[in-house]
Coordinates of N, CA and C in Angstrom, one line a residue:
M1 N 17.7 0.9 34.2 CA 17.3 2.2 33.6 C 18.6 3.0 33.2
A2 N 19.5 3.1 34.2 CA 20.7 3.9 33.9 C 21.5 3.3 32.8
E3 N 21.6 1.9 32.7 CA 22.3 1.3 31.7 C 21.7 1.5 30.3
K4 N 20.4 1.5 30.2 CA 19.7 1.7 29.0 C 20.0 3.2 28.5
W5 N 19.9 4.1 29.5 CA 20.2 5.5 29.1 C 21.6 5.6 28.6
R6 N 22.6 5.0 29.3 CA 24.0 5.1 28.9 C 24.2 4.5 27.5
K7 N 23.5 3.4 27.1 CA 23.6 2.9 25.8 C 23.0 3.8 24.8
D8 N 21.9 4.4 25.1 CA 21.3 5.4 24.2 C 22.2 6.6 23.9
V9 N 22.8 7.1 25.0 CA 23.8 8.2 24.8 C 25.0 7.8 24.0
L10 N 25.5 6.6 24.3 CA 26.7 6.2 23.6 C 26.4 6.0 22.1
K11 N 25.2 5.5 21.7 CA 24.8 5.4 20.3 C 24.9 6.8 19.6
S12 N 24.5 7.8 20.3 CA 24.4 9.2 19.7 C 25.8 9.9 19.6
I13 N 26.7 9.4 20.4 CA 28.0 10.2 20.5 C 28.7 10.2 19.1
P14 N 28.8 9.2 18.4 CA 29.6 9.3 17.1 C 29.0 10.4 16.2
Q15 N 27.7 10.6 16.2 CA 27.2 11.7 15.4 C 27.6 13.0 16.0
A16 N 27.6 13.2 17.3 CA 27.9 14.4 17.9 C 29.4 14.7 17.7
L17 N 30.2 13.7 17.8 CA 31.7 13.9 17.7 C 32.1 14.1 16.3
N18 N 31.4 13.5 15.3 CA 31.7 13.7 13.9 C 31.3 15.0 13.4
Y19 N 30.6 15.8 14.1 CA 30.2 17.1 13.7 C 31.4 18.0 13.5
Q20 N 31.6 18.5 12.3 CA 32.9 19.2 12.1 C 32.7 20.7 12.2
V21 N 33.5 21.2 13.1 CA 33.6 22.7 13.2 C 35.1 23.0 13.0
A22 N 35.4 23.7 11.9 CA 36.8 24.0 11.6 C 37.5 24.7 12.7
N23 N 36.8 25.6 13.4 CA 37.4 26.3 14.5 C 36.3 26.5 15.5
P24 N 36.3 25.8 16.6 CA 35.2 25.9 17.6 C 34.9 27.3 18.0
V25 N 35.9 28.2 18.1 CA 35.6 29.5 18.5 C 34.7 30.2 17.5
M26 N 34.6 29.7 16.3 CA 33.7 30.3 15.3 C 32.2 30.1 15.6
V27 N 31.9 29.2 16.5 CA 30.5 28.9 16.9 C 30.1 30.2 17.6
Q28 N 29.2 30.9 16.9 CA 28.7 32.1 17.4 C 27.3 31.9 17.9
A29 N 27.1 32.2 19.2 CA 25.8 32.1 19.8 C 25.7 33.2 20.8
E30 N 24.7 33.9 20.8 CA 24.5 35.0 21.8 C 23.6 34.4 22.9
I31 N 23.9 35.0 24.1 CA 23.1 34.6 25.2 C 21.7 35.2 25.0
N32 N 20.7 34.3 24.9 CA 19.3 34.6 24.6 C 18.4 34.0 25.7
P33 N 18.3 34.6 26.9 CA 17.6 33.9 28.0 C 16.2 33.5 27.7
I34 N 15.8 32.3 28.1 CA 14.4 31.9 28.0 C 14.1 31.4 29.4
A35 N 13.0 31.9 30.0 CA 12.6 31.5 31.3 C 12.3 30.0 31.3
T36 N 12.7 29.3 32.4 CA 12.5 27.9 32.5 C 11.1 27.4 32.2
E37 N 10.1 28.2 32.6 CA 8.7 27.8 32.4 C 8.3 27.9 30.9
E38 N 9.2 28.6 30.1 CA 8.9 28.8 28.7 C 9.7 27.8 27.8
L39 N 10.5 27.0 28.4 CA 11.2 25.9 27.6 C 10.2 24.9 27.1
D40 N 10.3 24.6 25.9 CA 9.4 23.5 25.3 C 10.3 22.5 24.6
P41 N 9.7 21.4 24.2 CA 10.5 20.3 23.6 C 11.3 20.8 22.4
A42 N 10.8 21.7 21.6 CA 11.5 22.2 20.5 C 12.8 22.9 20.8
T43 N 12.9 23.4 22.1 CA 14.1 24.1 22.5 C 15.3 23.2 22.7
F44 N 15.0 22.0 23.1 CA 16.1 21.1 23.4 C 16.8 20.5 22.2
P45 N 18.2 20.4 22.3 CA 18.9 19.7 21.2 C 18.6 18.2 21.2
K46 N 18.6 17.6 20.0 CA 18.4 16.2 19.9 C 19.7 15.5 20.1
R47 N 19.6 14.2 20.3 CA 20.8 13.3 20.4 C 21.6 13.5 19.1
G48 N 22.9 13.6 19.2 CA 23.8 13.8 18.1 C 23.8 15.3 17.6
A49 N 23.2 16.2 18.3 CA 23.3 17.6 18.0 C 24.7 18.1 17.9
G50 N 25.0 19.0 17.0 CA 26.3 19.6 16.9 C 26.6 20.6 18.0
L51 N 27.8 21.0 18.0 CA 28.2 22.0 19.0 C 27.4 23.3 19.0
D52 N 27.1 23.7 17.8 CA 26.4 25.0 17.7 C 25.0 24.9 18.3
E53 N 24.3 23.7 18.2 CA 23.0 23.5 18.8 C 23.1 23.4 20.3
L54 N 24.1 22.7 20.8 CA 24.3 22.6 22.2 C 24.6 24.0 22.9
V55 N 25.5 24.7 22.2 CA 25.8 26.1 22.8 C 24.5 27.0 22.7
K56 N 23.8 26.9 21.6 CA 22.6 27.7 21.5 C 21.6 27.4 22.7
F57 N 21.4 26.1 23.0 CA 20.6 25.7 24.1 C 21.1 26.2 25.4
A58 N 22.4 26.0 25.6 CA 23.1 26.4 26.8 C 22.9 27.9 27.1
Y59 N 22.9 28.6 26.0 CA 22.9 30.1 26.2 C 21.4 30.6 26.3
T60 N 20.5 29.7 26.5 CA 19.1 30.2 26.9 C 19.1 30.5 28.3
F61 N 20.2 30.4 29.0 CA 20.3 30.7 30.4 C 21.7 31.4 30.6
D62 N 21.7 32.5 31.3 CA 22.9 33.2 31.6 C 23.3 33.0 33.0
G63 N 24.2 32.0 33.2 CA 24.7 31.6 34.5 C 25.4 32.7 35.2
Y64 N 26.2 33.5 34.5 CA 26.9 34.6 35.1 C 26.0 35.6 35.7
A65 N 25.0 36.0 34.9 CA 24.0 37.0 35.4 C 23.2 36.5 36.6
H66 N 22.9 35.2 36.6 CA 22.1 34.6 37.7 C 22.9 34.4 39.0
F67 N 24.1 33.8 38.8 CA 24.9 33.4 40.0 C 26.2 34.3 40.2
G68 N 26.6 35.0 39.2 CA 28.0 35.6 39.2 C 29.0 34.6 38.7
M69 N 30.1 35.1 38.1 CA 31.0 34.2 37.4 C 31.6 33.2 38.4
E70 N 32.1 33.6 39.5 CA 32.8 32.7 40.5 C 31.8 31.6 41.0
A71 N 30.6 32.0 41.4 CA 29.6 31.1 41.9 C 29.2 30.1 40.9
C72 N 29.0 30.6 39.6 CA 28.6 29.7 38.5 C 29.7 28.7 38.3
A73 N 30.9 29.1 38.2 CA 32.0 28.2 38.0 C 32.1 27.2 39.1
E74 N 32.0 27.6 40.3 CA 32.1 26.7 41.5 C 31.0 25.6 41.4
L75 N 29.7 26.1 41.1 CA 28.6 25.2 41.0 C 28.9 24.2 39.8
A76 N 29.2 24.7 38.7 CA 29.4 23.8 37.5 C 30.6 22.8 37.7
N77 N 31.7 23.3 38.3 CA 32.8 22.4 38.5 C 32.5 21.3 39.5
S78 N 31.8 21.7 40.6 CA 31.5 20.7 41.6 C 30.4 19.7 41.0
A79 N 29.5 20.2 40.2 CA 28.5 19.3 39.6 C 29.2 18.3 38.6
L80 N 30.1 18.8 37.9 CA 30.9 18.0 36.9 C 31.6 16.9 37.7
S81 N 32.3 17.3 38.7 CA 33.1 16.3 39.5 C 32.1 15.3 40.2
A82 N 31.0 15.7 40.7 CA 30.0 14.8 41.3 C 29.5 13.8 40.3
Y83 N 29.3 14.3 39.1 CA 28.8 13.4 38.0 C 29.9 12.4 37.6
Y84 N 31.1 12.9 37.4 CA 32.1 12.0 37.0 C 32.5 10.9 38.0
H85 N 32.3 11.3 39.3 CA 32.6 10.3 40.4 C 31.5 9.4 40.8
N86 N 30.3 10.0 40.7 CA 29.1 9.2 41.2 C 27.9 9.2 40.3
E87 N 28.0 9.8 39.2 CA 26.8 10.0 38.3 C 25.7 10.7 38.9
V88 N 26.0 11.6 39.8 CA 24.9 12.4 40.5 C 24.9 13.8 39.8
L89 N 23.7 14.3 39.6 CA 23.4 15.6 39.1 C 22.6 16.4 40.0
P90 N 22.7 17.8 39.9 CA 21.9 18.6 40.8 C 20.4 18.3 40.5
D91 N 19.6 18.6 41.5 CA 18.1 18.4 41.4 C 17.4 19.6 41.1
D92 N 18.1 20.7 40.9 CA 17.4 22.0 40.6 C 17.6 22.4 39.2
I93 N 16.6 22.7 38.5 CA 16.6 23.1 37.1 C 17.6 24.3 36.8
T94 N 17.5 25.3 37.7 CA 18.4 26.4 37.5 C 19.8 26.0 37.6
D95 N 20.2 25.2 38.6 CA 21.5 24.7 38.7 C 22.0 23.9 37.5
L96 N 21.1 23.1 37.0 CA 21.4 22.3 35.8 C 21.6 23.2 34.5
R97 N 20.8 24.2 34.4 CA 21.0 25.1 33.3 C 22.3 25.9 33.4
A98 N 22.6 26.3 34.7 CA 23.9 27.0 34.9 C 25.1 26.1 34.5
C99 N 25.0 24.8 34.8 CA 26.0 23.8 34.4 C 26.1 23.8 32.9
M100 N 25.0 23.7 32.2 CA 25.0 23.7 30.7 C 25.7 25.0 30.2
F101 N 25.3 26.1 30.8 CA 25.9 27.4 30.3 C 27.4 27.4 30.5
F102 N 27.8 26.9 31.7 CA 29.3 27.0 32.0 C 30.0 26.1 31.1
E103 N 29.5 24.9 30.8 CA 30.2 23.9 29.9 C 30.3 24.6 28.5
A104 N 29.3 25.2 28.0 CA 29.3 25.9 26.7 C 30.4 27.0 26.7
R105 N 30.5 27.7 27.8 CA 31.5 28.8 27.9 C 32.9 28.1 27.9
R106 N 33.0 27.0 28.6 CA 34.3 26.3 28.7 C 34.8 25.9 27.3
W107 N 33.8 25.3 26.5 CA 34.2 24.9 25.1 C 34.6 26.1 24.2
T108 N 33.8 27.2 24.3 CA 34.1 28.3 23.4 C 35.3 29.1 23.9
L109 N 35.4 29.2 25.1 CA 36.6 30.0 25.7 C 37.9 29.3 25.4
Y110 N 37.9 28.0 25.6 CA 39.2 27.2 25.4 C 39.2 26.6 24.0
Q111 N 38.3 26.9 23.1 CA 38.3 26.5 21.7 C 38.4 25.0 21.6
T112 N 37.6 24.3 22.4 CA 37.7 22.8 22.3 C 36.3 22.2 22.0
M113 N 36.3 21.1 21.4 CA 35.1 20.3 21.2 C 34.9 19.4 22.4
P114 N 33.7 19.2 22.8 CA 33.4 18.3 23.9 C 33.9 16.8 23.5
D115 N 34.6 16.2 24.4 CA 35.0 14.8 24.2 C 33.8 13.9 24.6
T116 N 34.1 12.6 24.5 CA 33.0 11.6 24.7 C 32.5 11.8 26.1
R117 N 33.3 11.9 27.1 CA 32.9 12.0 28.5 C 32.1 13.3 28.7
A118 N 32.5 14.4 28.1 CA 31.8 15.7 28.2 C 30.4 15.6 27.5
T119 N 30.4 14.9 26.4 CA 29.1 14.7 25.6 C 28.1 13.9 26.4
I120 N 28.6 12.8 27.1 CA 27.7 12.0 28.0 C 27.1 12.9 29.1
Y121 N 28.0 13.7 29.7 CA 27.6 14.6 30.8 C 26.6 15.6 30.3
I122 N 26.8 16.2 29.1 CA 25.9 17.3 28.6 C 24.5 16.7 28.4
F123 N 24.5 15.5 27.7 CA 23.2 14.9 27.5 C 22.5 14.4 28.8
A124 N 23.3 14.1 29.8 CA 22.7 13.8 31.1 C 22.1 15.0 31.7
L125 N 22.7 16.2 31.6 CA 22.1 17.4 32.0 C 20.8 17.7 31.3
I126 N 20.8 17.6 30.0 CA 19.7 17.8 29.2 C 18.5 16.9 29.6
D127 N 18.8 15.6 29.7 CA 17.8 14.7 30.1 C 17.2 15.0 31.5
K128 N 18.1 15.4 32.4 CA 17.6 15.7 33.8 C 16.7 16.9 33.7
I129 N 17.1 17.9 32.9 CA 16.2 19.1 32.8 C 14.9 18.7 32.3
K130 N 14.8 17.9 31.2 CA 13.6 17.5 30.6 C 12.7 16.7 31.7
M131 N 13.4 15.8 32.4 CA 12.7 15.0 33.4 C 12.1 15.9 34.5
L132 N 12.8 16.9 35.0 CA 12.3 17.8 36.0 C 11.2 18.7 35.5
L133 N 11.3 19.1 34.2 CA 10.2 19.9 33.6 C 8.9 19.0 33.5
D134 N 9.1 17.8 33.1 CA 7.9 16.9 32.9 C 7.2 16.6 34.3
T135 N 7.9 16.7 35.4 CA 7.3 16.4 36.7 C 6.9 17.6 37.4
A136 N 7.2 18.8 36.8 CA 6.8 20.1 37.4 C 5.3 20.4 37.3

């Protein structure tokens, strides 16, 4: 199952990485919170989505307002590390959404495009959120 998922994600990466943004900081997205129970399939970016779509989705949750800046950063950084070392993600939708939010902030703040590894991580977060919503 995990291997099939990885192959699906890897197939979509070239599209995501070929998305051209002349200056990533120009991606303008406002934080526009949507309650978790109001998320629907149309809300989620599709495989190969560009940075603007990923940021727009990430900004449907305000991790700083919910957790505070330091706690959100700590949660997101430890989740990222756990994923990179063990492919483990949080089991809580709120935590997953906070991780998405923080990654989007990281890209826009540091004016960087997500690399292959970050793209795999982001779509893993999205897939886990979808899975948890489907089982709720």
